mmCIF file of C-alpha atoms and ligand atoms in Angstrom:
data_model
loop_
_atom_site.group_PDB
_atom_site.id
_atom_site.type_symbol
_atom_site.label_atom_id
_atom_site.label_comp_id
_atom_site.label_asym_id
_atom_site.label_seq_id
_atom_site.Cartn_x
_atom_site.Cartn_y
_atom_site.Cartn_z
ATOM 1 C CA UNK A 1 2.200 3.287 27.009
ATOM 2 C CA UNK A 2 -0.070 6.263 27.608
ATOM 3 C CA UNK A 3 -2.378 7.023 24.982
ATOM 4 C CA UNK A 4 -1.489 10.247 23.361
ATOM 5 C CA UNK A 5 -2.932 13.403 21.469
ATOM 6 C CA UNK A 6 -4.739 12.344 18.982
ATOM 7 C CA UNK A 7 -3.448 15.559 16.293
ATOM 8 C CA UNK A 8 -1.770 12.655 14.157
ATOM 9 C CA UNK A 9 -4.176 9.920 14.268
ATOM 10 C CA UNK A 10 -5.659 7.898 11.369
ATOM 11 C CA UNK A 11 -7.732 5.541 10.744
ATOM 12 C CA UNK A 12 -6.169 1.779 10.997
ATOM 13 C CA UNK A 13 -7.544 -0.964 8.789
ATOM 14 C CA UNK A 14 -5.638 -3.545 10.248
ATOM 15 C CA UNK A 15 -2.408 -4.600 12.188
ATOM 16 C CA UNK A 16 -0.814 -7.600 11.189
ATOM 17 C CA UNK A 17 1.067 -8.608 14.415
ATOM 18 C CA UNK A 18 3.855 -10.950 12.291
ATOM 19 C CA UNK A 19 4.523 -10.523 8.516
ATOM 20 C CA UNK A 20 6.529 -12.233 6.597
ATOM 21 C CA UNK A 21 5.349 -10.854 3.025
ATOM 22 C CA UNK A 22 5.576 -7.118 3.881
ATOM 23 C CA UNK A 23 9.285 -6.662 3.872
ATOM 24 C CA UNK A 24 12.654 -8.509 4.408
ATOM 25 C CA UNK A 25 12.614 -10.737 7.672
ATOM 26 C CA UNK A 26 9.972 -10.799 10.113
ATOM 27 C CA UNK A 27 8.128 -7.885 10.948
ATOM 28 C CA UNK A 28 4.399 -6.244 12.053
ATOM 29 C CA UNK A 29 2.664 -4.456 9.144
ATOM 30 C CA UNK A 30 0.138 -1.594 9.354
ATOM 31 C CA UNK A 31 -2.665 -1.154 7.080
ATOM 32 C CA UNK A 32 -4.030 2.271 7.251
ATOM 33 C CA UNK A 33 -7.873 3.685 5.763
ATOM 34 C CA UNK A 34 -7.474 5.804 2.640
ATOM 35 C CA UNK A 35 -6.011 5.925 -0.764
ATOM 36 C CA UNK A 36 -5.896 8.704 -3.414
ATOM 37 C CA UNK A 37 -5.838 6.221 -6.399
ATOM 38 C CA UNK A 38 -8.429 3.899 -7.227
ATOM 39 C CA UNK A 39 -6.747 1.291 -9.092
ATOM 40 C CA UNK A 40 -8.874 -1.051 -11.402
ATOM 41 C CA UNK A 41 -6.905 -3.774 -9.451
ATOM 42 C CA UNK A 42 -6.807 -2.971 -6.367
ATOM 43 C CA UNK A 43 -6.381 -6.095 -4.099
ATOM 44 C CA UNK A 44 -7.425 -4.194 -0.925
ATOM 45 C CA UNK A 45 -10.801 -2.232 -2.157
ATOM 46 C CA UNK A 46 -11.811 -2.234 1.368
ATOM 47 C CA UNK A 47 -8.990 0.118 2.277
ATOM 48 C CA UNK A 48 -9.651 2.941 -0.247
ATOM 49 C CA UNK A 49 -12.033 5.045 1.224
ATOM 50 C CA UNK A 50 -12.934 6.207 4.867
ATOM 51 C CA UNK A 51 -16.512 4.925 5.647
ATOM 52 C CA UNK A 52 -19.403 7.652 5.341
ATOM 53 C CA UNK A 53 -21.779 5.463 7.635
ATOM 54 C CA UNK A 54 -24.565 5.128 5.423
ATOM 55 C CA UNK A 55 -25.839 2.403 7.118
ATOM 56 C CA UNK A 56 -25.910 -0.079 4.236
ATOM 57 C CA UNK A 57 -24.000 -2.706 5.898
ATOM 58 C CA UNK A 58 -25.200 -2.696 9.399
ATOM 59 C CA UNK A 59 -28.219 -5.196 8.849
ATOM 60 C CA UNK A 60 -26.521 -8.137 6.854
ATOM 61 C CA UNK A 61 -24.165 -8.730 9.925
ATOM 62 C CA UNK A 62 -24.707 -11.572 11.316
ATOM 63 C CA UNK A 63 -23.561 -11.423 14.532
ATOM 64 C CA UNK A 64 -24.949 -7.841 15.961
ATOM 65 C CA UNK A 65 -21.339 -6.581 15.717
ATOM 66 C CA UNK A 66 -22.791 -3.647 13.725
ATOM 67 C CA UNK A 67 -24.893 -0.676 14.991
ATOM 68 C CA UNK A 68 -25.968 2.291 13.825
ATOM 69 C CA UNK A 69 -25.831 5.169 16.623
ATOM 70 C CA UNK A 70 -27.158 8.399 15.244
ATOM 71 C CA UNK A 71 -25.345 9.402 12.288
ATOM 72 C CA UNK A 72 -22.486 6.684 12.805
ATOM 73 C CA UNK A 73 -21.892 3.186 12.397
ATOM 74 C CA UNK A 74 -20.248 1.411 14.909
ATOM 75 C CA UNK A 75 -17.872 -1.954 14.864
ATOM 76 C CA UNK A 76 -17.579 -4.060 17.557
ATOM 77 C CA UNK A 77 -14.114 -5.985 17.565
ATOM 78 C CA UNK A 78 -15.338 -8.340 20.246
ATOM 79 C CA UNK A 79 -18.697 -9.540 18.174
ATOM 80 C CA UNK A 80 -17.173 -9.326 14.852
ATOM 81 C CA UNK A 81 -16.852 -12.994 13.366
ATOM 82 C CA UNK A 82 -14.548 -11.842 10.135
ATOM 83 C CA UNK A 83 -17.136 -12.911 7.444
ATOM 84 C CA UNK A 84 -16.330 -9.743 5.622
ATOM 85 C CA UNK A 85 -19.782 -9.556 4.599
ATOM 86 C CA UNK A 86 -20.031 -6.110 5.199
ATOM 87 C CA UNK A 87 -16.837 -5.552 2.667
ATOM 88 C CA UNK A 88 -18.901 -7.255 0.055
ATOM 89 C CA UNK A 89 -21.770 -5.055 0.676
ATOM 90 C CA UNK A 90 -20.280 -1.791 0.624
ATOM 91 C CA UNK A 91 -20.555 -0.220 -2.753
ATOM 92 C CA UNK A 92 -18.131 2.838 -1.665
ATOM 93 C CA UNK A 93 -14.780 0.705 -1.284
ATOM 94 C CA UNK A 94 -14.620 1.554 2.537
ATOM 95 C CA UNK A 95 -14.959 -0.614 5.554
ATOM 96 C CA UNK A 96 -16.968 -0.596 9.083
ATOM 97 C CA UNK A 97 -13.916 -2.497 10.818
ATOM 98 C CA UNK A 98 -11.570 0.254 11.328
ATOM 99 C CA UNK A 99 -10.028 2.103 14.196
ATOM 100 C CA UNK A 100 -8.825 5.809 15.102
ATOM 101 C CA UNK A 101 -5.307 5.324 16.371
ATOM 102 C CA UNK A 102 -2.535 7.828 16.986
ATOM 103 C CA UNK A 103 0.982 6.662 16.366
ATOM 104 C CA UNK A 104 1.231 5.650 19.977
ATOM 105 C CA UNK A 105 -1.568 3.262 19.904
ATOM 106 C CA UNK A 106 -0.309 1.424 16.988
ATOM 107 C CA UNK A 107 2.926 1.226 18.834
ATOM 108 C CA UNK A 108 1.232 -0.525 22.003
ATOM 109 C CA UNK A 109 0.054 -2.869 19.510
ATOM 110 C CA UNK A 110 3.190 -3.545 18.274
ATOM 111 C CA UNK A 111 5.181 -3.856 21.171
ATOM 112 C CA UNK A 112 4.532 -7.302 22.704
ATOM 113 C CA UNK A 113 6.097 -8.162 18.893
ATOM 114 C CA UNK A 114 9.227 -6.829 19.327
ATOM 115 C CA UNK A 115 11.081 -9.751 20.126
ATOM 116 C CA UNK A 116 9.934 -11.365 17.375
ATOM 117 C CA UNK A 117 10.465 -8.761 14.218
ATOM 118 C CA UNK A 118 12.945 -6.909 12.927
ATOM 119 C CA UNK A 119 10.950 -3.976 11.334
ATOM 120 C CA UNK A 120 7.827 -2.403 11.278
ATOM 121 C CA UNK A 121 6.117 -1.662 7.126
ATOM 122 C CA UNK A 122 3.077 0.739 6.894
ATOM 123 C CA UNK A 123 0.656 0.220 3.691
ATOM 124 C CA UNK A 124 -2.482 0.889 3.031
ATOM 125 C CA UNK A 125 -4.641 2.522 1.271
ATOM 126 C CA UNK A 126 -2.161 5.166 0.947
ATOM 127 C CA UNK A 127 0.472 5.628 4.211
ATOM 128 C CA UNK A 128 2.148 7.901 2.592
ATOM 129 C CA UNK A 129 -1.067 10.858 2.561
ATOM 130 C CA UNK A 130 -0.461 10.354 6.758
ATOM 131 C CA UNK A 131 3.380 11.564 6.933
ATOM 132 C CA UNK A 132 2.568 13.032 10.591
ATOM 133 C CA UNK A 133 1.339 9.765 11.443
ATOM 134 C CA UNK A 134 4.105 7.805 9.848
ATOM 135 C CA UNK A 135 6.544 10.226 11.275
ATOM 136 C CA UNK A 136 5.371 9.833 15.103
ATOM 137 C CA UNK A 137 5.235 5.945 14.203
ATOM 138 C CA UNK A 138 8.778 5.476 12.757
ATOM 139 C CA UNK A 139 10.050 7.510 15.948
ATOM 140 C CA UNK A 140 8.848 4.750 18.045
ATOM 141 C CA UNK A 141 9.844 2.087 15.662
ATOM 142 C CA UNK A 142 13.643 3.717 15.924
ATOM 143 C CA UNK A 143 13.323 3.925 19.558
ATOM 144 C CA UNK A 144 13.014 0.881 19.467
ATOM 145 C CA UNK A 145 15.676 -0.673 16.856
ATOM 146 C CA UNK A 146 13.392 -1.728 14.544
ATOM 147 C CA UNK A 147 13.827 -1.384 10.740
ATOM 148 C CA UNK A 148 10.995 1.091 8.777
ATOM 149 C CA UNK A 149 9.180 0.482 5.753
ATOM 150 C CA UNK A 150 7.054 2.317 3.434
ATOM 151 C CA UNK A 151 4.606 0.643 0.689
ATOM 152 C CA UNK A 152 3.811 3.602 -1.627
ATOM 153 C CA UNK A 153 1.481 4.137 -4.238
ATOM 154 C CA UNK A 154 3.876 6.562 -5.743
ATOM 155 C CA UNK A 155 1.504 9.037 -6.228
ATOM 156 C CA UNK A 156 2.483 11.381 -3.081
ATOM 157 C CA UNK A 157 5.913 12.895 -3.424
ATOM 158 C CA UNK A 158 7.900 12.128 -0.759
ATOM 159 C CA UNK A 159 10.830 14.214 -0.805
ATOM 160 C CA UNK A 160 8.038 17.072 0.907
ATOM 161 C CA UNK A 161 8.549 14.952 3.978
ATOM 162 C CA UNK A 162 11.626 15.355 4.728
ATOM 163 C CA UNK A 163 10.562 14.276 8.732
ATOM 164 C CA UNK A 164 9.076 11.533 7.623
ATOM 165 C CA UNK A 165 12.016 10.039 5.230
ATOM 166 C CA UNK A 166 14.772 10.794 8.005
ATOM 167 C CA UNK A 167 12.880 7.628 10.155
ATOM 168 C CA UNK A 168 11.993 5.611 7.197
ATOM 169 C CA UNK A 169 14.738 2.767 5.838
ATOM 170 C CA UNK A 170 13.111 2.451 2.764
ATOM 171 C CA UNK A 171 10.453 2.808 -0.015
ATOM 172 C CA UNK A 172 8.613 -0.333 -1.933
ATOM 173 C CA UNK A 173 7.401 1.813 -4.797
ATOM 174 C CA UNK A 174 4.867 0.831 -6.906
ATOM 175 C CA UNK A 175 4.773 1.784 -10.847
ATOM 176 C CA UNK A 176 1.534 1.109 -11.298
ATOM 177 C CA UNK A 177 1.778 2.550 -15.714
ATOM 178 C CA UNK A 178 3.611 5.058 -17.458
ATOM 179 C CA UNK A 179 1.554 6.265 -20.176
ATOM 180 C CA UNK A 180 -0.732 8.858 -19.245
ATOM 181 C CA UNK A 181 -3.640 7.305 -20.593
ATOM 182 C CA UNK A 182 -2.934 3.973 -19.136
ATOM 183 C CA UNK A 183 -2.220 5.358 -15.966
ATOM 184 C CA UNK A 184 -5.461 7.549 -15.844
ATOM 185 C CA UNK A 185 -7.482 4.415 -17.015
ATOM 186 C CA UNK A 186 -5.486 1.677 -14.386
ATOM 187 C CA UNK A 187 -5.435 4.455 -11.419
ATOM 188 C CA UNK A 188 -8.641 6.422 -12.367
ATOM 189 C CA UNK A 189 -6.394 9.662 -11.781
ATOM 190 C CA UNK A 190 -4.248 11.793 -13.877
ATOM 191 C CA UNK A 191 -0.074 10.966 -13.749
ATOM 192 C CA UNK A 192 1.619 13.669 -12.128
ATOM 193 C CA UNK A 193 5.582 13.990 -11.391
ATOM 194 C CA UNK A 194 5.513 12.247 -8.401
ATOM 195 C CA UNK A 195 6.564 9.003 -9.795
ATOM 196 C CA UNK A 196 10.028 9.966 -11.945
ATOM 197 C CA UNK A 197 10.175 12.426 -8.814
ATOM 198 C CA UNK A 198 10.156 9.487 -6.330
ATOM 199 C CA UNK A 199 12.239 6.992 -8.385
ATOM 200 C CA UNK A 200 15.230 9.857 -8.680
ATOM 201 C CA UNK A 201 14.763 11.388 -5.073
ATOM 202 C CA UNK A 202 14.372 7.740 -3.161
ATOM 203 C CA UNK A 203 17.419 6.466 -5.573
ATOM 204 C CA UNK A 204 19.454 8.919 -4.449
ATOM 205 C CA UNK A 205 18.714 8.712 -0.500
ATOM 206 C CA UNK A 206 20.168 5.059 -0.991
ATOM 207 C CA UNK A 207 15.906 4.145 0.093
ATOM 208 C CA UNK A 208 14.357 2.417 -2.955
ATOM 209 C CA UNK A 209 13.838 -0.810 -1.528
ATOM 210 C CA UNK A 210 11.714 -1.947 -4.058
ATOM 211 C CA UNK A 211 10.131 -0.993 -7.610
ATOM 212 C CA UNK A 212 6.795 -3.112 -7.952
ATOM 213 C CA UNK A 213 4.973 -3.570 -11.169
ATOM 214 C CA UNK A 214 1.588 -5.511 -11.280
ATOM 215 C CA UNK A 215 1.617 -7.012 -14.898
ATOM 216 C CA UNK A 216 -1.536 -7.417 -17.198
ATOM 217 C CA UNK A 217 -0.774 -6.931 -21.359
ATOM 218 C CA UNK A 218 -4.253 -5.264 -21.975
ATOM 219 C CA UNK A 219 -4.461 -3.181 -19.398
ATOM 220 C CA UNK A 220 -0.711 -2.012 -18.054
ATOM 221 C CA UNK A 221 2.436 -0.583 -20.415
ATOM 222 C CA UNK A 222 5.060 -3.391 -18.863
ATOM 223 C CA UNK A 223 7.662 -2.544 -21.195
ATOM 224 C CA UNK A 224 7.034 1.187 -21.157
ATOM 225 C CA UNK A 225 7.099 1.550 -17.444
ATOM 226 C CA UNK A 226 10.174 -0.643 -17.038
ATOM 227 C CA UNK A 227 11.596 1.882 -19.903
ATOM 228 C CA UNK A 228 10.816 4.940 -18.025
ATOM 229 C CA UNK A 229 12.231 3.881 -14.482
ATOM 230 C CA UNK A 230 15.572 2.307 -16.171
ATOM 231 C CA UNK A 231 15.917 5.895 -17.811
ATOM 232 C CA UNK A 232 14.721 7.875 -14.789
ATOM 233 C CA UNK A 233 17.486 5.944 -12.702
ATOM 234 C CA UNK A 234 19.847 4.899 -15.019
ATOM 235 C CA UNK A 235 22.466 4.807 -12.387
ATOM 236 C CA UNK A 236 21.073 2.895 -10.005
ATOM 237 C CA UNK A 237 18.599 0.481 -12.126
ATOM 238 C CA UNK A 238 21.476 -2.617 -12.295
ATOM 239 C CA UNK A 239 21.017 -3.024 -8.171
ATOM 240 C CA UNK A 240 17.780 -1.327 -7.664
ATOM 241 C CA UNK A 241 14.762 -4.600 -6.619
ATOM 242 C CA UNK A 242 12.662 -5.032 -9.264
ATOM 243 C CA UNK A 243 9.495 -7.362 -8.299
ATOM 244 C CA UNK A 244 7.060 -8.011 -10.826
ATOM 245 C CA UNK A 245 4.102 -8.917 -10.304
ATOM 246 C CA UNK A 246 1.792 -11.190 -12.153
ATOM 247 C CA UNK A 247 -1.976 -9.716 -12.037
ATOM 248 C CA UNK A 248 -4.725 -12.003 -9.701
ATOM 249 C CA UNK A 249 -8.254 -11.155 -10.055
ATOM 250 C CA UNK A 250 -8.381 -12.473 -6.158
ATOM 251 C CA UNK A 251 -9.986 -10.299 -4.385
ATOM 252 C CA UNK A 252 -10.237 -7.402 -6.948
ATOM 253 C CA UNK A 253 -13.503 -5.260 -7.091
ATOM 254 C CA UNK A 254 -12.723 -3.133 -9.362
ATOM 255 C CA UNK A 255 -12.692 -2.700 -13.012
ATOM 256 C CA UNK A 256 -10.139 -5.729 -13.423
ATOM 257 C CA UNK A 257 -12.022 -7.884 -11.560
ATOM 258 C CA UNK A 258 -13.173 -10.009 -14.654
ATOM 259 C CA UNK A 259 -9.912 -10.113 -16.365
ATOM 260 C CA UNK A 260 -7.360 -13.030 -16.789
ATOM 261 C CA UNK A 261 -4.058 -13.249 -15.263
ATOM 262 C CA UNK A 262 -0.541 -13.721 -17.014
ATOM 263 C CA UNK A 263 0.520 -16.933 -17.165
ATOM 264 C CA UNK A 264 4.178 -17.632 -16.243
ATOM 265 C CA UNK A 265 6.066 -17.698 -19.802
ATOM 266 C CA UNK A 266 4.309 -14.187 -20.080
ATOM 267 C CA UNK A 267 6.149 -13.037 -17.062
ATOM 268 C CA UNK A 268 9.636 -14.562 -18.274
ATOM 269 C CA UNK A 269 9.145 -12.237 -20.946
ATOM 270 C CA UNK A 270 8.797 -9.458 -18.675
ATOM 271 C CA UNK A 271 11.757 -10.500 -16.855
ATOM 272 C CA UNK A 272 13.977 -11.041 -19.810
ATOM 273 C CA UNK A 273 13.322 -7.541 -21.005
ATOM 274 C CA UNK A 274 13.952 -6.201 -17.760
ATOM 275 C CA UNK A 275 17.358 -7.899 -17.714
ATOM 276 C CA UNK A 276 17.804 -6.320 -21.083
ATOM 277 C CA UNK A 277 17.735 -2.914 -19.938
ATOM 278 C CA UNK A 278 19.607 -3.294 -17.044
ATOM 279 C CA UNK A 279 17.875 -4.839 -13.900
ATOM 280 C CA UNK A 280 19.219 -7.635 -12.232
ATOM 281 C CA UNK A 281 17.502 -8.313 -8.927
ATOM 282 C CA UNK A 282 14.054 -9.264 -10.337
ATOM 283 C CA UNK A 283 11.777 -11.247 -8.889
ATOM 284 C CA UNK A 284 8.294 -12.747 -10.335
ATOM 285 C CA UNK A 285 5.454 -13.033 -8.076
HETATM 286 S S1 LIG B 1 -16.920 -8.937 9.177
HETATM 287 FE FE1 LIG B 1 -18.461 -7.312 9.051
HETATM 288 S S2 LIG B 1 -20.397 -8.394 8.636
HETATM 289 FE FE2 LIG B 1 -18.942 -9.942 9.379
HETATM 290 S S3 LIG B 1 -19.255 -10.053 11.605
HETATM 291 FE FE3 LIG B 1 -17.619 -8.546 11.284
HETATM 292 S S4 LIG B 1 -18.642 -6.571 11.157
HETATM 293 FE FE4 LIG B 1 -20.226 -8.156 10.881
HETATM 294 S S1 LIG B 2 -18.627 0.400 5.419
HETATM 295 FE FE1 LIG B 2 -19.594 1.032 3.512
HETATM 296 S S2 LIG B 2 -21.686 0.196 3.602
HETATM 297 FE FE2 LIG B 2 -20.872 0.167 5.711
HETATM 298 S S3 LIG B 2 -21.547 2.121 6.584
HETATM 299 FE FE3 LIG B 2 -19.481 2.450 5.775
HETATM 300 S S4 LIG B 2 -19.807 3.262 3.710
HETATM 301 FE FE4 LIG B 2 -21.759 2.320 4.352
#
């Protein structure tokens, strides 16, 4: 495959050729640069923001697969041993290790897959702030019979795109708080409409795969954000996935990063009120 125009490329954190966490059944998962939250928990800091090449992590790698060259840094796949030492030493959230791609070059990645997967999932950061990209990508991806996934902040509101939707199966939505002020202090923006917006516009495409909601009593409203989406989608919340998801400071940089996880009875509680309100396809991770 030719590589294309590159109007709709971004830039790729990584490609997971073979996923089995990312989405029903096999499939390849895309991990783009670039998120407009900045969640306290974040379990991929290294995605949130696009590397401004100050330099800082260029002489701690230990294998010369960093260079500065002028006002860039550069990453060389082919030298890079994976420490992620240069993830550690970025204060900024971003990483060196990324690459500009265009939907067509993340499809030439994924195509030696395709007899092994059944879909293709796009994360992040934020996929979702990319909807050219994801557009362009999906194409391919339908071209191609394979199934298309969105992981979504929830932040973006997606029923702008309406390109983008008409190529994408389905939404895993995260929740992330529904209180303003819990929201502002676990995303580090302000709550905007997006999320009830999302919940009612995906439910009603039939392409709300998935709610997610990352569970920690001191710092997240479980209860109250299980409240608000029952009552945002009270139609659909009885078959509508509901994963919760117990909080692991692994791999967390950010504010959270010091903070204990729930234990297991703590997220049978979670599940039991869930089933009280009306889910039924829960599932605790
Ligand atoms: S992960 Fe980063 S620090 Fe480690 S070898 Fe690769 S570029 Fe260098
Ligand atoms: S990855 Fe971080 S530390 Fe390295 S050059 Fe980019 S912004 Fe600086």
């Amino acid at each position: 495959m030719s590589r294309a125009d590159q109007t709709d490329a971004v830039w790729v954190n990584k490609i997971i050729p073979i996923s089995t966490v990312d989405g029903p059944g096999a499939r390849s998962a895309v991990f783009v640069q670039g998120c407009n939250l900045r969640c306290a928990y974040c379990h991929n800091p290294e995605t949130q923001t696009l590397c401004r090449h100050c330099g800082l992590c260029v002489p701690g790698c230990p294998s010369g697969a960093l260079s500065q060259n002028g006002s860039r840094v550069v990453w060389n796949p082919v030298l890079c041993i994976d420490c992620d030492q240069c993830l550690d030493v970025c204060p900024y959230f971003s990483s060196p290790k990324v690459r500009r791609m265009s939907p067509q070059d993340v499809f030439a990645e994924i195509e030696p897959n395709l007899p092994f997967i059944r879909g293709l999932t796009v994360s992040g950061g934020e996929c979702t702030l990319y909807p050219s990209f994801l557009t362009g990508l999906f194409r391919l991806a339908k071209d191609n019979n394979l199934s298309t996934l969105i992981d979504a902040n929830g932040a973006v509101d997606l029923s702008l795109f309406p390109d983008m939707m008409n190529v994408t199966d389905g939404v895993m939505l995260d929740l992330k708080a529904w209180d303003p002020e819990v929201y502002r202090r676990v995303t580090g923006v302000e709550r905007t409409q997006a999320a009830e917006n999302n919940l009612r516009f995906l439910s009603s495409q039939g392409k709300l795969a998935e709610i997610r909601l990352v569970c920690q009593a001191d710092w997240i409203d479980v209860r109250q954000a299980l409240d608000g989406a029952a009552k945002t989608i009270p139609h659909a919340v009885h078959d509508t996935p509901l994963k919760l998801i117990a909080f692991r400071s692994y791999g967390v940089k950010g504010e959270m990063k010091d903070v204990a996880a729930p234990g297991l009875s703590e997220m049978e509680t979670y599940r039991t009120y869930a089933e009280s309100i009306g889910f039924t396809r829960i599932v605790i991770r």
